[in-house]
XYZ file of C-alpha atoms in Angstrom:
623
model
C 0.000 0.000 0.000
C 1.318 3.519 -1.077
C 2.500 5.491 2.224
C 2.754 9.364 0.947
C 4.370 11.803 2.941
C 4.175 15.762 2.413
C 3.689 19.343 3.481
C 2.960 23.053 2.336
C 5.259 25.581 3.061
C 4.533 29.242 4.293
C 1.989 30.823 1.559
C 3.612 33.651 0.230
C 2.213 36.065 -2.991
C 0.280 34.552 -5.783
C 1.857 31.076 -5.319
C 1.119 27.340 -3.073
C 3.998 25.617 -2.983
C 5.462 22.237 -1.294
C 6.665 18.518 -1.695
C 4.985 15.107 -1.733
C 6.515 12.072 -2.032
C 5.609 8.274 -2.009
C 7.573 6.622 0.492
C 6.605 2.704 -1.209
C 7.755 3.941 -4.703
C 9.789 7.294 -4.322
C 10.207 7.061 -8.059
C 6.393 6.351 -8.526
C 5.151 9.819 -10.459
C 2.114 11.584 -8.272
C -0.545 13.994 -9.259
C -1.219 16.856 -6.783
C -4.684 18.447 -7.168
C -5.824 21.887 -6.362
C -9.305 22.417 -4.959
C -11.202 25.824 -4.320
C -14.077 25.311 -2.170
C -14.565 21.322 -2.954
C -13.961 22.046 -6.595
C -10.618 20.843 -8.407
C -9.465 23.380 -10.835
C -6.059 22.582 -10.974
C -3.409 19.242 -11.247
C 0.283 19.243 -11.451
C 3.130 16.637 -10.662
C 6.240 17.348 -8.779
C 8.787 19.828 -10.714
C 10.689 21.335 -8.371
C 13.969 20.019 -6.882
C 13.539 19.914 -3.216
C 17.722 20.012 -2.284
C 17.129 19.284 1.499
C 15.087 16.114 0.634
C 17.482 14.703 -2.036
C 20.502 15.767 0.643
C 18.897 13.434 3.213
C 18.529 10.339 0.881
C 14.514 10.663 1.002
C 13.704 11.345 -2.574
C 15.969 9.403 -5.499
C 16.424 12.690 -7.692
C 14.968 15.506 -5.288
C 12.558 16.519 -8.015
C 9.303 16.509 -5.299
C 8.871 20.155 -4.913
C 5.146 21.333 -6.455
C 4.024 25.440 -7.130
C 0.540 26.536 -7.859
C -0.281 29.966 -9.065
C -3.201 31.140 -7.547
C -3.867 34.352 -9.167
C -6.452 33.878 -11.010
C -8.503 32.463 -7.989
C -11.276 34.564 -6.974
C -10.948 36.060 -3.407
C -14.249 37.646 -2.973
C -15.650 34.872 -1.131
C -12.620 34.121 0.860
C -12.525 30.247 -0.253
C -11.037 27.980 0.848
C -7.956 25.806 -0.775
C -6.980 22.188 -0.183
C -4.245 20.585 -2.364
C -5.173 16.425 -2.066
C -2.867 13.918 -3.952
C -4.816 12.190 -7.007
C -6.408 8.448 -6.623
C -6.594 9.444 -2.513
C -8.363 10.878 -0.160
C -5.265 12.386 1.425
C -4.733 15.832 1.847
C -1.210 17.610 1.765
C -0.908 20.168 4.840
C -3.689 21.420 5.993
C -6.656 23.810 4.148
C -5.634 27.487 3.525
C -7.854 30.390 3.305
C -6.839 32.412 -0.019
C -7.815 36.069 1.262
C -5.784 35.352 4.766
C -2.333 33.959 2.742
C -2.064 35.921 -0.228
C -1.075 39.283 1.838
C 2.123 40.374 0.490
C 4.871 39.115 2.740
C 7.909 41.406 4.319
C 10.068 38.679 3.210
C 11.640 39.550 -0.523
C 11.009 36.430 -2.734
C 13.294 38.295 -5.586
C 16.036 40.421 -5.324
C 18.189 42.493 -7.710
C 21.893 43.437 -6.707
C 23.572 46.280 -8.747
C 26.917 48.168 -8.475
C 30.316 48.282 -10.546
C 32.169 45.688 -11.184
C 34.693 45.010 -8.901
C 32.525 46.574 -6.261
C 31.357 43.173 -4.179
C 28.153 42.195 -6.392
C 29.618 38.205 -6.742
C 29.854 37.592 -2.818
C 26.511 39.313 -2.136
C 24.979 37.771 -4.533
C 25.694 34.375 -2.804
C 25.211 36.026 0.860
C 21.396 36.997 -0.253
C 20.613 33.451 -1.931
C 22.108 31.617 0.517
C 19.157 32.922 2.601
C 16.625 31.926 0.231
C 15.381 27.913 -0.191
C 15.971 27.168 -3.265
C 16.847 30.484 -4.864
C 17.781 30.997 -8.717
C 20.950 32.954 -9.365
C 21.042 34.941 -12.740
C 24.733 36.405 -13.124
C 24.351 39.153 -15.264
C 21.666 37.844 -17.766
C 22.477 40.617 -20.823
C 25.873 41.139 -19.873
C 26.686 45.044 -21.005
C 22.526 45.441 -21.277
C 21.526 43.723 -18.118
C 20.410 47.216 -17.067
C 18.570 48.229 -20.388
C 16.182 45.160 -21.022
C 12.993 45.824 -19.386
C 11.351 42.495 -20.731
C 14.513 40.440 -19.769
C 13.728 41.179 -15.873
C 10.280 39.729 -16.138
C 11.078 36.815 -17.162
C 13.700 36.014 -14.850
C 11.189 37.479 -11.850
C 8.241 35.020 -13.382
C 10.912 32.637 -11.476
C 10.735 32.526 -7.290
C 12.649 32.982 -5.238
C 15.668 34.086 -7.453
C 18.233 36.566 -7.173
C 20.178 38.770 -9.768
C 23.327 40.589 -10.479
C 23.220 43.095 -12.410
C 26.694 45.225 -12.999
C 26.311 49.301 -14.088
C 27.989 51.010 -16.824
C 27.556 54.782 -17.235
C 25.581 54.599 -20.261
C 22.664 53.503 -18.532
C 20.047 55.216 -17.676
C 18.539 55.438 -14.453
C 14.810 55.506 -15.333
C 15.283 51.928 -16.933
C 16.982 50.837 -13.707
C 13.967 52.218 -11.693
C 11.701 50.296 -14.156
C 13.258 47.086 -13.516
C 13.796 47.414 -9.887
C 9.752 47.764 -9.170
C 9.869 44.339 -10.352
C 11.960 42.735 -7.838
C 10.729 42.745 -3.887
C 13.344 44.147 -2.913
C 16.453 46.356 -4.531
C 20.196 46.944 -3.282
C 23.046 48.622 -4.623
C 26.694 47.678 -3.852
C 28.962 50.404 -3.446
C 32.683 50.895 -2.658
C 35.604 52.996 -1.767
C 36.532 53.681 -5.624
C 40.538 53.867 -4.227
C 39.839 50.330 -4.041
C 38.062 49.724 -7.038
C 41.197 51.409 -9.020
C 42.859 49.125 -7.790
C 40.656 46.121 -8.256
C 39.390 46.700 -11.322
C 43.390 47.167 -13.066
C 43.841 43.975 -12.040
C 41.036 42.366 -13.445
C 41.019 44.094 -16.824
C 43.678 41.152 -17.717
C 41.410 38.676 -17.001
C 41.455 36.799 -20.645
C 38.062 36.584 -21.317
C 38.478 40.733 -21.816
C 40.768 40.248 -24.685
C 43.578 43.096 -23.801
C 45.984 43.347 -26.501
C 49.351 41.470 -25.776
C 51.497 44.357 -25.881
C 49.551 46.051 -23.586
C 49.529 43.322 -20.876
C 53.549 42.999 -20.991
C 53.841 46.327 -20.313
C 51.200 46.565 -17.505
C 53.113 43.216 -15.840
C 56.622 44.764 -16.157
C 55.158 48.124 -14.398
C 53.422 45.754 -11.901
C 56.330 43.880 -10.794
C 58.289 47.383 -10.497
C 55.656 48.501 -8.252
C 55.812 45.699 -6.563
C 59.678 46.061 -5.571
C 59.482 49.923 -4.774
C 56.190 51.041 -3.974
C 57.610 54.185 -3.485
C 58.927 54.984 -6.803
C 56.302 53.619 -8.763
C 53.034 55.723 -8.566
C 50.117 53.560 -9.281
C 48.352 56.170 -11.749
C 51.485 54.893 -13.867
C 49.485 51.318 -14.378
C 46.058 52.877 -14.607
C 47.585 55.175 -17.677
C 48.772 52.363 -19.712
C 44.790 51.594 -20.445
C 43.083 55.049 -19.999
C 43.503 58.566 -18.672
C 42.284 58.847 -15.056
C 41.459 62.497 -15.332
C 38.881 62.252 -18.333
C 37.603 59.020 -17.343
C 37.142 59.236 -13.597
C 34.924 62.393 -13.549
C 32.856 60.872 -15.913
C 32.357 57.537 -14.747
C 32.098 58.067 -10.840
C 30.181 61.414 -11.300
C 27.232 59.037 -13.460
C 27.708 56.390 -10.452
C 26.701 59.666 -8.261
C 24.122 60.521 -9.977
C 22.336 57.361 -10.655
C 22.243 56.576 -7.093
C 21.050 60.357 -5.858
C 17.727 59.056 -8.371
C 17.262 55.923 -7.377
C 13.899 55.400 -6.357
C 12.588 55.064 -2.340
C 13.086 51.408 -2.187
C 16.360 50.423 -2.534
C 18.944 50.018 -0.281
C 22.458 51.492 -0.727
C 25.109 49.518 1.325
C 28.832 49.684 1.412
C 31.032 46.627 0.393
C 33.402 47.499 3.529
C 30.415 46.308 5.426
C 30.154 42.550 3.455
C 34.022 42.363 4.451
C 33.102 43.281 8.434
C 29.985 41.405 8.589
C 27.908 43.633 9.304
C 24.595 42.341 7.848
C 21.934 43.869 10.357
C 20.724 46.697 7.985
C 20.761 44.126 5.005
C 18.730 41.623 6.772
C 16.266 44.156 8.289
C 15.599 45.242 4.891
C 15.597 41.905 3.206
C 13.220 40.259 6.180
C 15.031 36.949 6.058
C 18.663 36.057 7.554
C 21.540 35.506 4.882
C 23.938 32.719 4.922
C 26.583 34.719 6.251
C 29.253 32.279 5.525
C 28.217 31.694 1.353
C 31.365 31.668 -0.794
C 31.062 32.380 -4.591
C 31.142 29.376 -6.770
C 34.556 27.628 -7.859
C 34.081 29.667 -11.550
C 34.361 33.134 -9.893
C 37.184 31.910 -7.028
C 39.629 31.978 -9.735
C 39.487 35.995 -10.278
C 38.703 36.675 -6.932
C 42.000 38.645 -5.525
C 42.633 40.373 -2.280
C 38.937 40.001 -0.395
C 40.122 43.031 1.570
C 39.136 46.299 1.834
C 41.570 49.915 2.311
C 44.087 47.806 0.002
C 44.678 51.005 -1.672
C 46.262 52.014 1.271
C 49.343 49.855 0.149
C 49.692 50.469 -3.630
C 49.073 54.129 -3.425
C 51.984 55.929 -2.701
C 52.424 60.018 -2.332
C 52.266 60.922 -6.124
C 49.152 58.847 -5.791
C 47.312 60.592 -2.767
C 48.225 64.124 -4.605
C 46.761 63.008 -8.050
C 43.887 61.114 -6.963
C 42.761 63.245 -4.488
C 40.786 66.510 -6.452
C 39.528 63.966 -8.979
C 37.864 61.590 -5.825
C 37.237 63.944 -2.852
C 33.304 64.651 -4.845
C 32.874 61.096 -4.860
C 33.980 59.597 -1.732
C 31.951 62.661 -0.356
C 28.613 61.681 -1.918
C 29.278 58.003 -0.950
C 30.088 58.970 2.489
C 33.657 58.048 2.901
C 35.905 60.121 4.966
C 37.213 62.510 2.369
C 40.324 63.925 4.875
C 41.522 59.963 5.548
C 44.261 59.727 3.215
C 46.879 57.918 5.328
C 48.612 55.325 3.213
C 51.011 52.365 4.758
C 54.434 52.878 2.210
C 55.039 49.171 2.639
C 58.625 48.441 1.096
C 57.322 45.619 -0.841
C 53.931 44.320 -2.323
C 52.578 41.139 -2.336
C 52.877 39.387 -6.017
C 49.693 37.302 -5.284
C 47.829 40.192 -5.203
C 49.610 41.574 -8.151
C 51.728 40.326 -11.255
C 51.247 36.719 -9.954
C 47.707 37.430 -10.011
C 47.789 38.783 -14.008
C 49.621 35.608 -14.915
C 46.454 33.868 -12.995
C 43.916 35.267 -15.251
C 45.284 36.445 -18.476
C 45.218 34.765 -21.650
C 48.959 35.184 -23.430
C 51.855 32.741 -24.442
C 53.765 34.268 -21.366
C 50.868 32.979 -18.417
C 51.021 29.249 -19.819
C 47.448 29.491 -20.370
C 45.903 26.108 -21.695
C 43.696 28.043 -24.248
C 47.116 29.093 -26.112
C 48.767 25.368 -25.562
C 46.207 24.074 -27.224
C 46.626 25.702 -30.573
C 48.112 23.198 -32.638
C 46.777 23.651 -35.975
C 44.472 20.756 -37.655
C 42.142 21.825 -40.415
C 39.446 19.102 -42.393
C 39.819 18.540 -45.817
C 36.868 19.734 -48.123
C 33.831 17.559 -48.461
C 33.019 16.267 -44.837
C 31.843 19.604 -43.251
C 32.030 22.704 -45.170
C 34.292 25.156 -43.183
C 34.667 27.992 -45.115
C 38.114 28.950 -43.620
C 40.786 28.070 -41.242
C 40.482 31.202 -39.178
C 37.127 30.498 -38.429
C 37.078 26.758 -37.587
C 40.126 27.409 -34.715
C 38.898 30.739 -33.422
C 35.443 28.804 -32.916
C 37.370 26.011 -30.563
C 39.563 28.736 -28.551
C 36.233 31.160 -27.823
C 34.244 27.772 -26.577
C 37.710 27.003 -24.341
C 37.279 30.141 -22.698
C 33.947 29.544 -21.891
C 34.765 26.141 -20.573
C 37.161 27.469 -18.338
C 35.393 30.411 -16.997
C 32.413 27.871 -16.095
C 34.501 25.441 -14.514
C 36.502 23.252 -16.667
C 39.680 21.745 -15.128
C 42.366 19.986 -16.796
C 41.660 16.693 -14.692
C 37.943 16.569 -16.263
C 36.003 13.682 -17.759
C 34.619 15.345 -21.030
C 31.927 14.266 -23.374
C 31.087 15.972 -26.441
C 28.369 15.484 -28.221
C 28.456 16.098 -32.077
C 31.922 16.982 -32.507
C 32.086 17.124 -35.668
C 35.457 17.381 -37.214
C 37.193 18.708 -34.134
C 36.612 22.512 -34.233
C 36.199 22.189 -30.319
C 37.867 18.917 -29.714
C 41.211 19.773 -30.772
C 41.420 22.431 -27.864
C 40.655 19.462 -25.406
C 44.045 17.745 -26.842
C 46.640 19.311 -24.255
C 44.360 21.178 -21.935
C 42.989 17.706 -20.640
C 46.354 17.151 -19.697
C 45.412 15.023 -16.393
C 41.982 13.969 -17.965
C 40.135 12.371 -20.640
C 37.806 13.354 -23.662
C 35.267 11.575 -25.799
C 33.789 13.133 -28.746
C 30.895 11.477 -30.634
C 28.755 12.368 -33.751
C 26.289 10.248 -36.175
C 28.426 11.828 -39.327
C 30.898 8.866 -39.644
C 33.332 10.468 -42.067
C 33.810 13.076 -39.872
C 34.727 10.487 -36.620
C 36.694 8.988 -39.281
C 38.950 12.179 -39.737
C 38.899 12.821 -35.849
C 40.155 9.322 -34.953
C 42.909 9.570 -37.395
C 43.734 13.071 -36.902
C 43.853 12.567 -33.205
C 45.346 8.562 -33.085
C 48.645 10.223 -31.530
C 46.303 11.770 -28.033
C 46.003 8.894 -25.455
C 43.659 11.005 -23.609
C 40.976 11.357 -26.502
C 38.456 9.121 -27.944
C 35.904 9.264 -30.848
C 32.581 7.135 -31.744
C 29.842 7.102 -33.681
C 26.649 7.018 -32.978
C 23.913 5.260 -35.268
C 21.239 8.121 -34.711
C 19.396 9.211 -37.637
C 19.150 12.655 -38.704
C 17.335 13.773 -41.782
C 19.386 16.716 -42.244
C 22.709 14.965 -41.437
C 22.713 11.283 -41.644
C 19.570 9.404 -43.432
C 20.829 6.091 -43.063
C 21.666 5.501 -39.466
C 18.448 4.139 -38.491
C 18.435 4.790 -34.284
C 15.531 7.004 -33.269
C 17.252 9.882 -30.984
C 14.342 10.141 -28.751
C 14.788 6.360 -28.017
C 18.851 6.116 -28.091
C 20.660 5.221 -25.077
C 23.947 6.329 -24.718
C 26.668 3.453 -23.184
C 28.372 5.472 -20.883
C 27.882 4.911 -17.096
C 25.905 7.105 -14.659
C 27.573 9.893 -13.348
C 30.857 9.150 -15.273
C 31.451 12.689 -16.729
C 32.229 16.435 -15.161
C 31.426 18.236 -18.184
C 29.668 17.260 -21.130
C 28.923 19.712 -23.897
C 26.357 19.700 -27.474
C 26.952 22.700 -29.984
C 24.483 22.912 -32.843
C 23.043 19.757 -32.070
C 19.708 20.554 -30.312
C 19.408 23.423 -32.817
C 18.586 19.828 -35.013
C 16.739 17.686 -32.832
C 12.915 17.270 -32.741
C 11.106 17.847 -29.554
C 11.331 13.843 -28.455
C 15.055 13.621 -29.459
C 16.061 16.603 -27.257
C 13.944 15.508 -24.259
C 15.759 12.281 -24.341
C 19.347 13.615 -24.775
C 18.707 16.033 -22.039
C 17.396 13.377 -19.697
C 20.316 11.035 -20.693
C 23.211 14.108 -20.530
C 21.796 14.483 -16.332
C 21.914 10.971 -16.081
C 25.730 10.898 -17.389
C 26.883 14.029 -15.374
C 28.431 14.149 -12.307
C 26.944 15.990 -9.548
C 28.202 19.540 -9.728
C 29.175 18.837 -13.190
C 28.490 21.000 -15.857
C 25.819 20.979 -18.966
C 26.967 23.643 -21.684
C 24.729 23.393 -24.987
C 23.931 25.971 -27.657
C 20.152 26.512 -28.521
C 18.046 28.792 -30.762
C 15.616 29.844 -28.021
C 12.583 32.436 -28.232
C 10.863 34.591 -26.851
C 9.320 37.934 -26.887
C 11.954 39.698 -27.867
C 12.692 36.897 -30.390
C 9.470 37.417 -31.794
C 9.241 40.881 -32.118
C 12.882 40.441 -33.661
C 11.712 38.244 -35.993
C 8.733 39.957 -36.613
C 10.297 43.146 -37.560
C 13.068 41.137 -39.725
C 15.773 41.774 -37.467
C 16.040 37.984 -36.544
C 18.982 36.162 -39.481
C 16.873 33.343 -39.021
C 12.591 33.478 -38.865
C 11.438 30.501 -37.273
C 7.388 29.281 -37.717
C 5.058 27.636 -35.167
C 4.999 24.212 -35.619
C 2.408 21.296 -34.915
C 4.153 20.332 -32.009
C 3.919 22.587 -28.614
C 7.008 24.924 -27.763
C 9.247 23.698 -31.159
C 9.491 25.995 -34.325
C 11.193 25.328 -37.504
C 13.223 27.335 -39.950
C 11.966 25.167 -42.646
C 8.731 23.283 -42.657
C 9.721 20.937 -45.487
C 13.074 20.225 -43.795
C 12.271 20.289 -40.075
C 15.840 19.495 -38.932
C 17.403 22.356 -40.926
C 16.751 24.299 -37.638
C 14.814 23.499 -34.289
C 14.011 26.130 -32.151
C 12.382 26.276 -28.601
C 10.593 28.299 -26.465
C 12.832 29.320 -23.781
C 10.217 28.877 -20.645
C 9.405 25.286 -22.095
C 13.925 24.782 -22.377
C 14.320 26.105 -18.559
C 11.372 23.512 -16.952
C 13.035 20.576 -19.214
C 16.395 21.233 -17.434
C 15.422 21.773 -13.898
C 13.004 19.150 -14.080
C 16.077 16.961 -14.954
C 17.815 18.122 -11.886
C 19.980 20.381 -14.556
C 20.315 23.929 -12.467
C 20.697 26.763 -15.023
C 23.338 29.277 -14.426
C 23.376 31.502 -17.246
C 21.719 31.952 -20.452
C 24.234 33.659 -23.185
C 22.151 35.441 -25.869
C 23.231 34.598 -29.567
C 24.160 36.604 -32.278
C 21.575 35.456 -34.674
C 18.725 36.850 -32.551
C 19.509 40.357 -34.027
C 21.448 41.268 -37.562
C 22.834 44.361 -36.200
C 24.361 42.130 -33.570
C 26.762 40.908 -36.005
C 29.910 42.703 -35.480
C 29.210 43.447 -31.572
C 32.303 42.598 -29.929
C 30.064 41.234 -26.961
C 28.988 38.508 -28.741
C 30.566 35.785 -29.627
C 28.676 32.755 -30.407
C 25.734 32.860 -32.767
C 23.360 30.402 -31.327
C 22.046 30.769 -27.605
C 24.296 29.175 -24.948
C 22.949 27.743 -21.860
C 25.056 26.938 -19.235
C 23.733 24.716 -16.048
C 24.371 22.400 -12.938
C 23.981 19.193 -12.030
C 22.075 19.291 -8.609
């Protein structure tokens, strides 16, 4: 006899939410039904992963966790709701009264973190959703337009609870930020002794996903490490010069930081980064209404270009020039951020620490002279005409490098059990050759000639592996016969950290992608990483496509949430809604952690600097 067990949490907003589960058959599937006043007007199963339940070994994959929106129930009467599991008489938690729950709780169920970069966004970030059960993180979803995309923000705050980053630039514009902030409960901007973020934010420029010119960084590291032996000699504004010109820039850009916080609108909070560093969270949780997790770290991706984690460290690399130069162009600033403006005491160590310096450069950047594995991993190899149609060799190998650099900045480590799916001829696989240099790669693909060339191509790499699969395509291979919504890959549960598909869901049917999602989660490691490319609409899409902006115009097909370029040739190009992409990876215990937007979703994106990859990239966890 089925034994259920199950509870409601706290009603908060326009949403009922809990878990069930069947404790005879955990991995029995369970239908939850909503009932106004007697009446069932609702049924869902379980979508939501529970983490707390999986953690304690009562729930195979966690996924146990039921929402109901309740906003279209009618209040007037003050009914009353019940949520009963299907085939039973049982009732989950105990009847709620609509009019009595839906009040709008002091406790923020989304909230939006701005400030500069380099200012303390990451480790708040991770301090506020620590405090939340459950919450979705969006790192700066837009990137450089985070701030500027209205329609962007209500998507990701259709999500609950969740929690976004947002970075500023001077170009936006504060009535946008306003906009987007009255969509999140609650609203706080990061900001922080600017000496500092001088300091911090030279440093980071060299990170290698900014792509500084080569000459530039040898010259910034040889002025680095001269600092670094006498502090004294060596004015910092030396190294800030060598990439712009502190008295243009610095008016400009801390004078629009002034201004867009003077306008901000009555409910956000302003805090200081100094007090994240001193933990002192009292004023952040008062206003929040929940406690933080006080000892959150940022994820592993983000430890890597974290530095000093200290505040006043200007106090070692400025020296006397410094105080005399900087001062007139920050007193205004540090005045209307409510720093001391008279507390210019600096320490005039005799040495500086290299970690926190040149050492740290080397860490980050991407040049021959940091032995970075993007640039190891170089060595040329190039198909012949006839088995994919590259239409030059720059192309092909700038396409592997870009997707390294990805890899890396989401986690990838040389030790790492890799599987890609549809490598083709190598374009990405070839980077994998000496940066796996402790680890090991398979690449597969149904186009045989193309495994062909990889396997001889690559016969001299211990470490590397290629197959094919006998999945038929009819846009790439029409004799394999193996239907990819019913193909099982070999490989062993949980034996990969990262596995990767680009341009392959962009030509799989609905059925065939559910499947090779399901079977990628099954094949990951926990923690691991899922990194796929996608074509993946919505409004903006639309509109895009509707005005002609859109390179590609996808139609509404028969089947719900896919669209195809090409009716007569439906695996030209798939595309999916992006709502119905999000639920198919969470409900598959795959954690999204950003969302890249491609290039093909607007022409005049084409030459943008900012983006690199033309189809959607979706990067996510394995919980």
């Amino acid at each position: 006899m089925d034994h259920y067990v199950g509870r409601l949490d706290p009603v908060r907003g326009q949403k009922i939410s809990g878990w069930v589960l069947n404790k005879t058959s955990p991995e029995k599937i369970i239908s939850i039904e909503l009932h106004v006043d007697g009446n069932c007007t609702k049924v869902t199963t379980p979508h939501v992963l529970r983490k707390k339940i999986l953690e304690k070994g009562l729930h195979p994959t966690g996924i146990c966790g039921f929402t109901f929106e309740i906003s279209d129930v009618d209040i007037t009467n003050n009914p009353e709701i019940t949520l009963i599991i299907s085939g039973t008489n049982q009732h989950i938690g105990d009847p709620v009264r609509i009019q009595e729950s839906t009040e709008k709780s002091s406790e923020a169920e989304s909230v939006l973190i701005v400030g500069l970069n380099k200012s303390g966004t990451s480790i708040l970030t991770y301090v506020v959703a620590g405090g939340l059960q459950n919450a979705t993180i969006h790192f700066e979803p837009g990137n450089f337009n985070s701030l500027s995309d209205l329609d962007l923000h209500k998507e990701i705050t259709k999500q609950s609870p969740v929690v976004t980053k947002s970075l500023y630039y001077p170009r936006h514009k504060i009535n946008d930020i306003n906009r987007i902030g009255h969509l999140y409960d609650k609203c706080i901007w990061i900001i922080r002794d600017p000496r500092d973020v001088i300091i911090s934010a030279f440093f980071y420029t060299w990170y290698h996903g900014h792509k500084q010119q080569q000459g530039k960084f040898e010259q910034a590291l040889s002025e680095t490490i001269r600092k670094e032996n006498a502090p004294d000699k060596i004015p910092f504004h030396h190294l800030t010069s060598i990439i712009y010109d502190a008295k243009s820039t610095i008016p400009h850009f801390y004078g629009s930081l002034v201004n867009a916080i003077k306008d901000l609108d009555n409910n956000w909070l302003v805090i200081k980064y100094e007090d994240i560093i001193n933990k002192e969270y009292k004023r952040l949780e008062d206003y929040l209404g929940f406690k933080i997790d006080r000892n959150a770290k940022v994820s592993k991706t983000l430890k890597r270009v974290e530095r000093s984690k200290k505040s006043e460290n200007w106090r070692n690399w400025f020296n006397l020039d410094d105080v005399k130069y900087y001062s007139p162009l920050l007193i205004p600033t540090l005045d209307s951020l409510g720093y001391d403006i008279s507390d210019w005491n600096i320490n005039q160590p005799s040495r500086l620490n290299p970690s926190e310096g040149s050492e740290y450069m080397r860490s980050i950047a991407n040049n021959p002279k940091t032995d970075s594995p993007t640039d190891s991993a170089s060595k040329d190899v190039f198909p012949p005409p006839g088995i994919l149609n590259y239409k030059n060799r720059k192309g092909y190998l700038e396409t592997g490098d870009n997707y390294l650099r990805l890899f890396i900045e989401y986690g990838l480590k040389p030790n790492h059990h890799v599987l890609e799916i549809g490598c083709g001829t190598g374009r990405i696989s070839r980077v994998m050759r000496d940066f796996l240099s402790r680890g090991s790669f398979i690449g597969v693909d149904i186009m045989t000639e193309a495994i062909d060339w990889c396997k001889k191509s690559f016969q001299d790499v211990p470490h590397m592996k290629f197959e094919s699969l006998p999945v038929n395509n009819d846009y790439y291979n029409v004799f394999n016969t193996t239907d990819p919504a019913k193909f099982a890959f070999k490989y062993k549960d949980s034996q990969f950290d990262f596995i990767y598909l680009t341009s392959v869901f962009t030509h799989l049917l609905k059925p065939g992608l559910e499947n090779y999602i399901k079977e990628c989660a099954r094949m990951i490691k926990k923690g691991g990483t899922f990194l796929a490319t996608f074509f993946l609409l919505d409004e903006y899409t639309f509109e895009l496509m509707k005005e002609g902006k859109a390179s590609r115009i996808f139609h509404k097909s028969e089947i719900k949430n896919m669209h195809l370029f090409n009716p007569d040739k439906p695996q030209a190009a798939v595309a999916y809604d992006k709502r119905f992409l999000q639920d198919l990876l969470f409900t598959n215990g795959l954690k999204i952690t950003n969302m890249i937007d491609g290039k093909w979703r607007d022409r005049a994106s084409k030459g943008n600097k900012h983006k690199t990859f033309n189809q959607d990239v979706v990067i996510a966890s394995k919980q």
